[in-house]
Amino acid sequence: MYDLLIRKPALLQLDGPNAQVLSAHDIAIADERIAAIAPAIDLGLAREVIDAQGMLAIPGLINTHAHTAMALFRGIVEDVSPADWFNQYIWPMEANLTAEDVYWGALLGLAEMIESGITAVADHYFAMDAIARAVEQAGVRGNLAWTVFGGMEATEALQRTVTFVERWNGAAGGRITSWLGPHSPYTCTPDFLALVAQQAQALNVGIHIHVAEEPDQVRAAVAQYGRTPVQLLQESGLFMVPAIAAHAAHPEPGDLELLRANGVGVACCPKTSMKLGMGVAPVVQMRRAGIAVGLGTDGAASNNSCDILETARLIALLQKHTLRDPQVLPVGEALSLATREGARVLGMADVVGVLEPGTCADIALLRLDSTRLFPQHNLGANLLYSVHAGDVDTVLVAGRPLMRARQLLTIDKSQVMREVATRMARLIERHPERRIQTYTV
Ligand SMILES: [Zn+2]
């Protein structure tokens, strides 16, 4: 007996440069996993049926770098330098945050992610117990890392994140994994990074960290330490455990080999990089070097949205544009960054990110009846270049519907927006002298 049968969607399968689409197959789900995919499965074998005729089933999308609760600050700061973005706006406003603010901000971000087909997110923020509660409630998968800076009281702050890891790793039926989250090599000394690496090894968890977001960070690291930021991470022992390198937009030639040899996954966040004028990771070069590259939305304070299909579109266009080569990142490969490759970055390859029997039933169903998706000569191309997040109709994680017919089932959207609205006046007060950190690059 199956728990659920998804009836007759077309099915996206990503293998190589082309996006293959199977027409009208049934997907049977049992015990949180895909049990069978076949042209026709007996409806009588399922407790529940979702009719998905005319829809497209895709693997749930993977967001490999986010600050979900920063949805609170969407649109608050535009058209400024990275230093002003941090020092005059974001870090002063983050000094205002309480755990409850973070909880409601996370629910707002998670609601938007579910509405755009995202089923797993690697989140890096503060008050992570509140984010974990939000992830538990929302029903998505979360790889959660508590941001910690070096400097004063860093050891105590790190200890707080260690107890967070112990409290939440494996929680929510295994949907939550918790890692350590040192902010970056420009806010943490090599000694502190080495301490974090030791703790991660002791806990047997990975590390999620920002690195080489803009060229000035690389220049500053070389001037101060005679090392690139990636070399600093490697020499501090961070790559002894699974690692997500967020951005990694400016690797020096030897850095790519370090990332590859140590199995470090890169979370590429092109929209933030473009908006803040920081430069975008050389994704084609990274993939040729054998590095796992996934896509991240980063926070909505810099991205303004939490949409991985938009991110996939941006990176495909950017790489074709930058390299002046329309053949790089073909449709299937660009879509794989949002799915299978993202799962690799999170250390969940072959478990999520593909639609195959035996994998977790993390699935998004998209409507195909809008004019922008017609005709359907190439559904993969429509998905990459023409779709809107609003075309996502239904989202399941571990076979459990989190949204059906665009109705969220685990988050009360109007309550979340009310709660966020009541907090706004206090949250956007800015006292730069009270900022939580200083960007000095
Ligand atoms: Zn970030």
Short mmCIF file of C-alpha atoms and ligand atoms in Angstrom, two decimals:
data_model
loop_
_atom_site.label_atom_id
_atom_site.label_comp_id
_atom_site.label_asym_id
_atom_site.label_seq_id
_atom_site.Cartn_x
_atom_site.Cartn_y
_atom_site.Cartn_z
CA MET A 1 0.00 0.00 0.00
CA TYR A 2 1.29 3.46 -0.88
CA ASP A 3 0.76 6.55 1.27
CA LEU A 4 0.33 8.81 -1.73
CA LEU A 5 0.15 8.63 -5.48
CA ILE A 6 0.90 11.61 -7.70
CA ARG A 7 -1.08 10.97 -10.82
CA LYS A 8 0.32 11.59 -14.28
CA PRO A 9 2.64 14.59 -14.10
CA ALA A 10 5.36 14.97 -16.68
CA LEU A 11 8.66 14.25 -14.94
CA LEU A 12 11.93 16.14 -15.13
CA GLN A 13 15.02 13.98 -15.13
CA LEU A 14 18.44 15.55 -15.24
CA ASP A 15 21.26 13.52 -16.62
CA GLY A 16 23.95 15.37 -18.52
CA PRO A 17 23.48 18.53 -20.55
CA ASN A 18 19.92 17.80 -21.61
CA ALA A 19 16.87 17.97 -19.41
CA GLN A 20 14.89 14.80 -20.13
CA VAL A 21 11.16 14.90 -19.64
CA LEU A 22 9.12 11.74 -19.17
CA SER A 23 5.53 12.36 -20.17
CA ALA A 24 2.65 11.44 -17.84
CA HIS A 25 4.06 9.04 -15.25
CA ASP A 26 2.67 8.12 -11.85
CA ILE A 27 4.80 8.61 -8.72
CA ALA A 28 4.03 6.35 -5.75
CA ILE A 29 5.23 7.37 -2.29
CA ALA A 30 5.58 5.16 0.77
CA ASP A 31 7.43 5.74 4.07
CA GLU A 32 8.57 9.23 3.04
CA ARG A 33 10.29 7.96 -0.12
CA ILE A 34 9.53 7.51 -3.78
CA ALA A 35 8.51 3.86 -4.01
CA ALA A 36 7.84 3.63 -7.75
CA ILE A 37 7.68 5.67 -10.94
CA ALA A 38 5.76 4.08 -13.79
CA PRO A 39 3.43 5.00 -16.67
CA ALA A 40 0.45 3.59 -14.75
CA ILE A 41 0.19 2.54 -11.11
CA ASP A 42 -3.05 1.11 -9.69
CA LEU A 43 -4.87 3.97 -7.93
CA GLY A 44 -6.42 1.44 -5.55
CA LEU A 45 -3.01 0.85 -4.01
CA ALA A 46 -2.80 4.42 -2.64
CA ARG A 47 -4.41 5.95 0.44
CA GLU A 48 -4.41 9.38 -1.19
CA VAL A 49 -4.09 10.64 -4.76
CA ILE A 50 -2.93 14.01 -6.04
CA ASP A 51 -4.09 14.56 -9.59
CA ALA A 52 -1.17 16.21 -11.38
CA GLN A 53 -2.21 15.72 -14.99
CA GLY A 54 -0.84 18.58 -17.06
CA MET A 55 1.74 19.47 -14.40
CA LEU A 56 5.50 19.00 -14.28
CA ALA A 57 7.13 17.18 -11.35
CA ILE A 58 10.64 18.30 -10.46
CA PRO A 59 12.94 17.43 -7.58
CA GLY A 60 12.45 19.87 -4.68
CA LEU A 61 14.87 22.75 -5.18
CA ILE A 62 17.95 23.08 -2.98
CA ASN A 63 19.04 26.42 -1.53
CA THR A 64 22.67 25.99 -0.47
CA HIS A 65 23.20 29.38 1.20
CA ALA A 66 20.60 31.57 2.86
CA HIS A 67 19.94 33.88 5.77
CA THR A 68 16.24 33.09 5.77
CA ALA A 69 15.20 35.53 8.49
CA MET A 70 16.71 38.43 6.53
CA ALA A 71 13.39 38.50 4.72
CA LEU A 72 12.70 41.02 7.51
CA PHE A 73 15.06 43.47 5.78
CA ARG A 74 13.93 42.99 2.18
CA GLY A 75 14.35 46.22 0.22
CA ILE A 76 15.65 48.24 3.17
CA VAL A 77 19.04 49.03 1.62
CA GLU A 78 19.77 49.42 -2.07
CA ASP A 79 22.52 50.85 -4.24
CA VAL A 80 25.29 51.13 -1.63
CA SER A 81 28.80 49.69 -1.34
CA PRO A 82 29.33 46.35 0.48
CA ALA A 83 31.00 48.25 3.38
CA ASP A 84 28.01 50.58 3.79
CA TRP A 85 25.59 47.70 3.33
CA PHE A 86 27.16 45.94 6.33
CA ASN A 87 28.28 48.84 8.53
CA GLN A 88 25.55 51.42 8.06
CA TYR A 89 22.53 49.18 7.57
CA ILE A 90 22.58 45.42 8.15
CA TRP A 91 24.86 44.98 11.14
CA PRO A 92 23.30 47.91 13.06
CA MET A 93 19.79 46.59 12.37
CA GLU A 94 20.75 43.03 13.32
CA ALA A 95 21.68 44.40 16.76
CA ASN A 96 17.91 44.92 17.25
CA LEU A 97 16.92 41.29 16.63
CA THR A 98 15.38 39.13 19.32
CA ALA A 99 14.93 35.38 18.95
CA GLU A 100 11.21 35.91 18.35
CA ASP A 101 11.96 38.40 15.55
CA VAL A 102 14.21 35.79 13.95
CA TYR A 103 11.50 33.13 14.26
CA TRP A 104 8.90 35.25 12.45
CA GLY A 105 11.44 36.40 9.87
CA ALA A 106 12.42 32.79 9.22
CA LEU A 107 8.78 31.77 8.74
CA LEU A 108 8.36 34.61 6.24
CA GLY A 109 11.44 33.46 4.31
CA LEU A 110 10.44 29.80 4.50
CA ALA A 111 6.93 30.58 3.26
CA GLU A 112 8.43 32.29 0.23
CA MET A 113 10.84 29.40 -0.34
CA ILE A 114 8.08 26.78 -0.23
CA GLU A 115 6.01 28.93 -2.60
CA SER A 116 8.91 28.83 -5.05
CA GLY A 117 9.53 25.08 -4.83
CA ILE A 118 12.45 25.00 -2.38
CA THR A 119 12.48 21.96 -0.10
CA ALA A 120 15.92 22.19 1.54
CA VAL A 121 17.90 25.17 2.76
CA ALA A 122 21.35 25.68 4.26
CA ASP A 123 20.84 28.57 6.65
CA HIS A 124 23.50 30.68 8.35
CA TYR A 125 22.22 33.14 10.96
CA PHE A 126 21.76 34.10 14.59
CA ALA A 127 19.37 32.81 17.26
CA MET A 128 19.34 29.53 15.37
CA ASP A 129 17.09 27.79 17.88
CA ALA A 130 14.36 30.07 16.56
CA ILE A 131 15.20 29.13 12.97
CA ALA A 132 15.22 25.45 13.88
CA ARG A 133 11.74 25.86 15.38
CA ALA A 134 10.58 27.55 12.18
CA VAL A 135 12.10 24.83 9.99
CA GLU A 136 10.56 22.13 12.16
CA GLN A 137 7.15 23.77 11.80
CA ALA A 138 7.45 24.58 8.08
CA GLY A 139 8.34 21.00 7.18
CA VAL A 140 11.35 21.65 4.92
CA ARG A 141 14.85 20.25 5.38
CA GLY A 142 17.36 22.54 7.05
CA ASN A 143 21.13 22.48 7.30
CA LEU A 144 21.49 25.04 10.08
CA ALA A 145 24.63 26.88 11.16
CA TRP A 146 24.78 29.55 13.87
CA THR A 147 26.85 32.50 12.67
CA VAL A 148 29.80 33.19 14.93
CA PHE A 149 32.39 35.96 14.63
CA GLY A 150 35.94 35.89 15.95
CA GLY A 151 37.08 38.58 18.37
CA MET A 152 35.84 39.41 21.84
CA GLU A 153 34.00 36.60 23.62
CA ALA A 154 34.33 34.43 20.54
CA THR A 155 35.02 31.28 22.53
CA GLU A 156 31.81 31.69 24.55
CA ALA A 157 29.88 32.42 21.36
CA LEU A 158 31.32 29.31 19.74
CA GLN A 159 30.34 27.24 22.76
CA ARG A 160 26.75 28.46 22.39
CA THR A 161 26.74 27.25 18.78
CA VAL A 162 28.20 23.90 19.84
CA THR A 163 25.33 23.32 22.24
CA PHE A 164 22.93 24.34 19.45
CA VAL A 165 24.46 21.65 17.22
CA GLU A 166 24.08 19.06 19.95
CA ARG A 167 20.48 20.08 20.58
CA TRP A 168 19.25 20.00 17.01
CA ASN A 169 21.39 17.66 14.89
CA GLY A 170 19.07 14.99 13.49
CA ALA A 171 15.92 16.66 14.87
CA ALA A 172 12.52 16.91 13.15
CA GLY A 173 12.65 13.30 12.02
CA GLY A 174 16.10 13.82 10.53
CA ARG A 175 15.06 16.86 8.49
CA ILE A 176 17.39 19.11 10.48
CA THR A 177 21.14 18.82 10.44
CA SER A 178 23.20 21.35 12.36
CA TRP A 179 26.71 22.47 11.46
CA LEU A 180 29.09 25.11 12.74
CA GLY A 181 28.99 28.53 11.08
CA PRO A 182 32.05 30.77 11.48
CA HIS A 183 31.17 33.90 9.53
CA SER A 184 34.19 34.32 7.26
CA PRO A 185 37.99 34.53 7.19
CA TYR A 186 37.69 38.35 7.31
CA THR A 187 35.83 38.31 10.65
CA CYS A 188 37.59 35.30 12.21
CA THR A 189 41.33 34.88 12.86
CA PRO A 190 43.09 31.70 11.66
CA ASP A 191 43.46 30.61 15.30
CA PHE A 192 39.74 30.95 15.89
CA LEU A 193 38.97 29.09 12.64
CA ALA A 194 41.27 26.29 13.82
CA LEU A 195 39.31 26.11 17.08
CA VAL A 196 36.03 25.87 15.12
CA ALA A 197 37.51 23.12 12.93
CA GLN A 198 38.50 21.12 16.03
CA GLN A 199 35.00 21.47 17.46
CA ALA A 200 33.42 20.37 14.18
CA GLN A 201 35.62 17.28 14.11
CA ALA A 202 34.72 16.48 17.71
CA LEU A 203 31.01 16.90 16.91
CA ASN A 204 31.35 15.05 13.60
CA VAL A 205 29.55 17.84 11.72
CA GLY A 206 30.42 20.13 8.83
CA ILE A 207 31.15 23.85 8.53
CA HIS A 208 29.33 26.52 6.49
CA ILE A 209 31.29 29.75 5.92
CA HIS A 210 31.45 32.80 3.63
CA VAL A 211 34.64 33.10 1.58
CA ALA A 212 36.11 35.39 -1.08
CA GLU A 213 32.93 37.32 -1.82
CA GLU A 214 34.78 40.23 -3.42
CA PRO A 215 38.34 40.76 -4.72
CA ASP A 216 39.23 43.13 -1.86
CA GLN A 217 38.80 40.28 0.60
CA VAL A 218 41.38 38.24 -1.29
CA ARG A 219 43.80 41.17 -1.45
CA ALA A 220 43.38 41.86 2.28
CA ALA A 221 44.00 38.22 3.24
CA VAL A 222 47.10 38.03 1.07
CA ALA A 223 48.40 41.31 2.53
CA GLN A 224 47.74 40.27 6.14
CA TYR A 225 48.55 36.57 6.09
CA GLY A 226 50.29 35.87 2.79
CA ARG A 227 47.44 33.44 2.05
CA THR A 228 44.26 33.53 -0.03
CA PRO A 229 41.04 33.17 1.98
CA VAL A 230 40.62 29.60 0.67
CA GLN A 231 44.18 28.74 1.75
CA LEU A 232 43.44 30.19 5.20
CA LEU A 233 40.44 27.91 5.57
CA GLN A 234 42.38 24.87 4.44
CA GLU A 235 45.36 25.59 6.71
CA SER A 236 43.04 26.18 9.66
CA GLY A 237 41.71 22.64 9.21
CA LEU A 238 38.21 23.62 8.08
CA PHE A 239 38.33 21.24 5.16
CA MET A 240 38.91 18.25 7.44
CA VAL A 241 35.11 18.14 7.76
CA PRO A 242 32.40 18.58 5.09
CA ALA A 243 32.25 22.26 4.15
CA ILE A 244 30.07 24.73 2.28
CA ALA A 245 32.00 27.70 0.90
CA ALA A 246 29.44 30.44 0.31
CA HIS A 247 30.18 32.65 -2.71
CA ALA A 248 33.85 31.67 -3.32
CA ALA A 249 33.57 34.16 -6.15
CA HIS A 250 37.26 34.98 -6.48
CA PRO A 251 39.34 31.82 -6.28
CA GLU A 252 43.01 32.09 -7.19
CA PRO A 253 44.23 29.30 -9.48
CA GLY A 254 45.51 27.06 -6.65
CA ASP A 255 42.28 27.54 -4.70
CA LEU A 256 40.23 25.49 -7.14
CA GLU A 257 42.44 22.47 -6.60
CA LEU A 258 42.17 22.91 -2.81
CA LEU A 259 38.37 23.03 -3.04
CA ARG A 260 38.23 20.00 -5.32
CA ALA A 261 40.75 17.86 -3.44
CA ASN A 262 38.95 18.47 -0.15
CA GLY A 263 35.44 17.92 -1.53
CA VAL A 264 34.32 21.43 -0.54
CA GLY A 265 30.95 22.43 -1.99
CA VAL A 266 30.49 25.94 -3.33
CA ALA A 267 27.23 27.85 -2.83
CA CYS A 268 27.04 30.31 -5.70
CA CYS A 269 24.81 33.33 -5.02
CA PRO A 270 24.82 35.35 -8.24
CA LYS A 271 22.05 37.81 -7.44
CA THR A 272 23.71 39.16 -4.29
CA SER A 273 27.09 39.22 -6.05
CA MET A 274 25.65 41.18 -8.96
CA LYS A 275 23.65 43.62 -6.84
CA LEU A 276 26.54 44.46 -4.54
CA GLY A 277 28.97 44.62 -7.46
CA MET A 278 31.16 41.92 -5.95
CA GLY A 279 31.71 39.65 -8.96
CA VAL A 280 30.33 36.18 -9.55
CA ALA A 281 31.97 32.76 -9.08
CA PRO A 282 33.51 31.16 -12.20
CA VAL A 283 31.02 28.31 -12.10
CA VAL A 284 31.96 26.76 -15.44
CA GLN A 285 35.62 26.66 -14.47
CA MET A 286 34.73 25.21 -11.07
CA ARG A 287 32.63 22.47 -12.61
CA ARG A 288 35.37 21.61 -15.07
CA ALA A 289 37.71 21.34 -12.08
CA GLY A 290 35.32 18.78 -10.54
CA ILE A 291 33.98 21.01 -7.72
CA ALA A 292 30.38 20.55 -6.52
CA VAL A 293 28.55 23.83 -7.13
CA GLY A 294 25.06 24.55 -5.83
CA LEU A 295 22.96 27.70 -5.85
CA GLY A 296 22.08 30.00 -2.98
CA THR A 297 19.66 32.85 -2.59
CA ASP A 298 21.66 34.43 0.24
CA GLY A 299 19.45 36.73 2.34
CA ALA A 300 16.53 38.70 0.96
CA ALA A 301 18.20 41.89 2.24
CA SER A 302 20.67 41.57 -0.65
CA ASN A 303 18.79 39.28 -3.04
CA ASN A 304 15.28 40.62 -2.46
CA SER A 305 13.80 37.19 -3.23
CA CYS A 306 14.27 33.55 -2.25
CA ASP A 307 13.87 31.97 -5.67
CA ILE A 308 16.26 29.24 -6.81
CA LEU A 309 14.84 28.94 -10.34
CA GLU A 310 15.55 32.65 -10.78
CA THR A 311 19.06 31.99 -9.45
CA ALA A 312 19.60 29.16 -11.95
CA ARG A 313 18.46 31.44 -14.77
CA LEU A 314 20.84 34.18 -13.62
CA ILE A 315 23.88 31.93 -13.40
CA ALA A 316 23.24 30.36 -16.82
CA LEU A 317 22.88 33.79 -18.42
CA LEU A 318 25.85 35.25 -16.56
CA GLN A 319 28.23 32.47 -17.50
CA LYS A 320 27.21 32.56 -21.16
CA HIS A 321 27.55 36.35 -21.11
CA THR A 322 30.86 36.52 -19.25
CA LEU A 323 32.53 33.75 -21.24
CA ARG A 324 30.87 34.87 -24.49
CA ASP A 325 30.01 31.25 -25.08
CA PRO A 326 26.33 30.26 -25.46
CA GLN A 327 27.20 26.58 -25.13
CA VAL A 328 28.29 26.69 -21.48
CA LEU A 329 25.81 25.70 -18.76
CA PRO A 330 23.25 24.11 -21.07
CA VAL A 331 19.69 23.72 -19.81
CA GLY A 332 20.07 20.37 -18.05
CA GLU A 333 23.32 21.34 -16.37
CA ALA A 334 22.01 24.70 -15.12
CA LEU A 335 18.92 22.98 -13.67
CA SER A 336 21.09 20.34 -12.02
CA LEU A 337 22.80 23.10 -9.98
CA ALA A 338 19.41 23.85 -8.42
CA THR A 339 18.75 20.19 -7.64
CA ARG A 340 21.23 17.29 -7.81
CA GLU A 341 24.39 19.38 -7.45
CA GLY A 342 22.86 21.39 -4.60
CA ALA A 343 22.19 18.09 -2.83
CA ARG A 344 25.86 17.19 -3.33
CA VAL A 345 26.88 20.47 -1.67
CA LEU A 346 24.70 19.63 1.34
CA GLY A 347 26.14 16.12 1.50
CA MET A 348 22.77 14.63 0.51
CA ALA A 349 23.56 13.35 -2.98
CA ASP A 350 21.35 10.47 -4.10
CA VAL A 351 18.98 11.11 -1.18
CA VAL A 352 17.35 14.30 -2.46
CA GLY A 353 17.76 16.35 -5.64
CA VAL A 354 16.61 13.62 -8.04
CA LEU A 355 13.33 11.88 -8.78
CA GLU A 356 14.14 8.20 -8.56
CA PRO A 357 12.74 5.26 -6.62
CA GLY A 358 14.41 5.06 -3.21
CA THR A 359 15.05 8.80 -2.86
CA CYS A 360 13.21 11.03 -0.39
CA ALA A 361 9.88 12.23 -1.75
CA ASP A 362 10.84 15.92 -1.91
CA ILE A 363 8.92 17.06 -4.97
CA ALA A 364 7.56 20.26 -6.50
CA LEU A 365 4.68 20.20 -8.97
CA LEU A 366 4.43 23.09 -11.41
CA ARG A 367 1.42 24.19 -13.41
CA LEU A 368 2.14 24.43 -17.12
CA ASP A 369 -1.00 26.22 -18.27
CA SER A 370 0.33 29.77 -18.45
CA THR A 371 0.98 31.42 -21.80
CA ARG A 372 4.65 31.87 -20.92
CA LEU A 373 5.08 28.08 -20.76
CA PHE A 374 3.42 27.36 -24.11
CA PRO A 375 4.21 25.71 -26.47
CA GLN A 376 6.22 22.99 -24.81
CA HIS A 377 8.92 22.18 -27.32
CA ASN A 378 11.43 21.93 -24.47
CA LEU A 379 10.01 21.79 -20.95
CA GLY A 380 13.49 22.03 -19.44
CA ALA A 381 14.11 25.30 -21.28
CA ASN A 382 10.68 26.58 -20.21
CA LEU A 383 11.57 25.72 -16.62
CA LEU A 384 14.93 27.46 -16.74
CA TYR A 385 14.09 30.54 -18.79
CA SER A 386 10.33 31.11 -18.71
CA VAL A 387 8.85 29.87 -15.46
CA HIS A 388 7.79 32.09 -12.53
CA ALA A 389 7.85 31.00 -8.90
CA GLY A 390 4.07 31.48 -9.01
CA ASP A 391 3.80 28.49 -11.34
CA VAL A 392 4.72 26.17 -8.44
CA ASP A 393 1.45 24.55 -7.37
CA THR A 394 2.29 21.83 -4.85
CA VAL A 395 5.34 21.07 -2.72
CA LEU A 396 6.09 17.90 -0.75
CA VAL A 397 8.90 17.04 1.62
CA ALA A 398 9.30 13.41 2.68
CA GLY A 399 5.96 12.78 0.98
CA ARG A 400 4.14 15.34 3.16
CA PRO A 401 2.43 18.19 1.32
CA LEU A 402 3.61 21.61 2.56
CA MET A 403 1.63 23.46 -0.12
CA ARG A 404 -1.27 22.35 -2.30
CA ALA A 405 -2.87 24.44 -5.03
CA ARG A 406 -0.67 27.30 -3.76
CA GLN A 407 -2.16 27.09 -0.26
CA LEU A 408 0.53 26.80 2.40
CA LEU A 409 -0.37 24.03 4.85
CA THR A 410 2.21 24.52 7.60
CA ILE A 411 2.56 28.31 7.80
CA ASP A 412 -0.20 30.85 8.42
CA LYS A 413 0.98 33.49 5.99
CA SER A 414 -1.29 36.29 7.17
CA GLN A 415 -0.31 35.75 10.78
CA VAL A 416 3.38 35.83 9.79
CA MET A 417 2.98 39.08 7.87
CA ARG A 418 1.06 40.63 10.77
CA GLU A 419 3.76 39.61 13.25
CA VAL A 420 6.53 40.94 10.99
CA ALA A 421 4.69 44.21 10.43
CA THR A 422 4.36 44.89 14.16
CA ARG A 423 8.12 44.50 14.57
CA MET A 424 9.28 46.69 11.70
CA ALA A 425 9.59 50.13 13.32
CA ARG A 426 11.85 48.76 16.05
CA LEU A 427 13.90 46.56 13.72
CA ILE A 428 14.86 49.22 11.20
CA GLU A 429 16.20 51.68 13.81
CA ARG A 430 19.88 52.18 13.08
CA HIS A 431 22.60 53.13 15.52
CA PRO A 432 25.83 52.36 13.64
CA GLU A 433 27.83 52.48 16.88
CA ARG A 434 25.78 49.51 18.13
CA ARG A 435 26.45 47.34 15.08
CA ILE A 436 27.22 43.66 15.76
CA GLN A 437 30.40 43.61 13.63
CA THR A 438 32.46 45.90 11.38
CA TYR A 439 33.37 45.27 7.74
CA THR A 440 36.93 46.52 7.43
CA VAL A 441 38.02 44.93 4.15
ZN ZN B 1 25.64 35.08 3.04
#
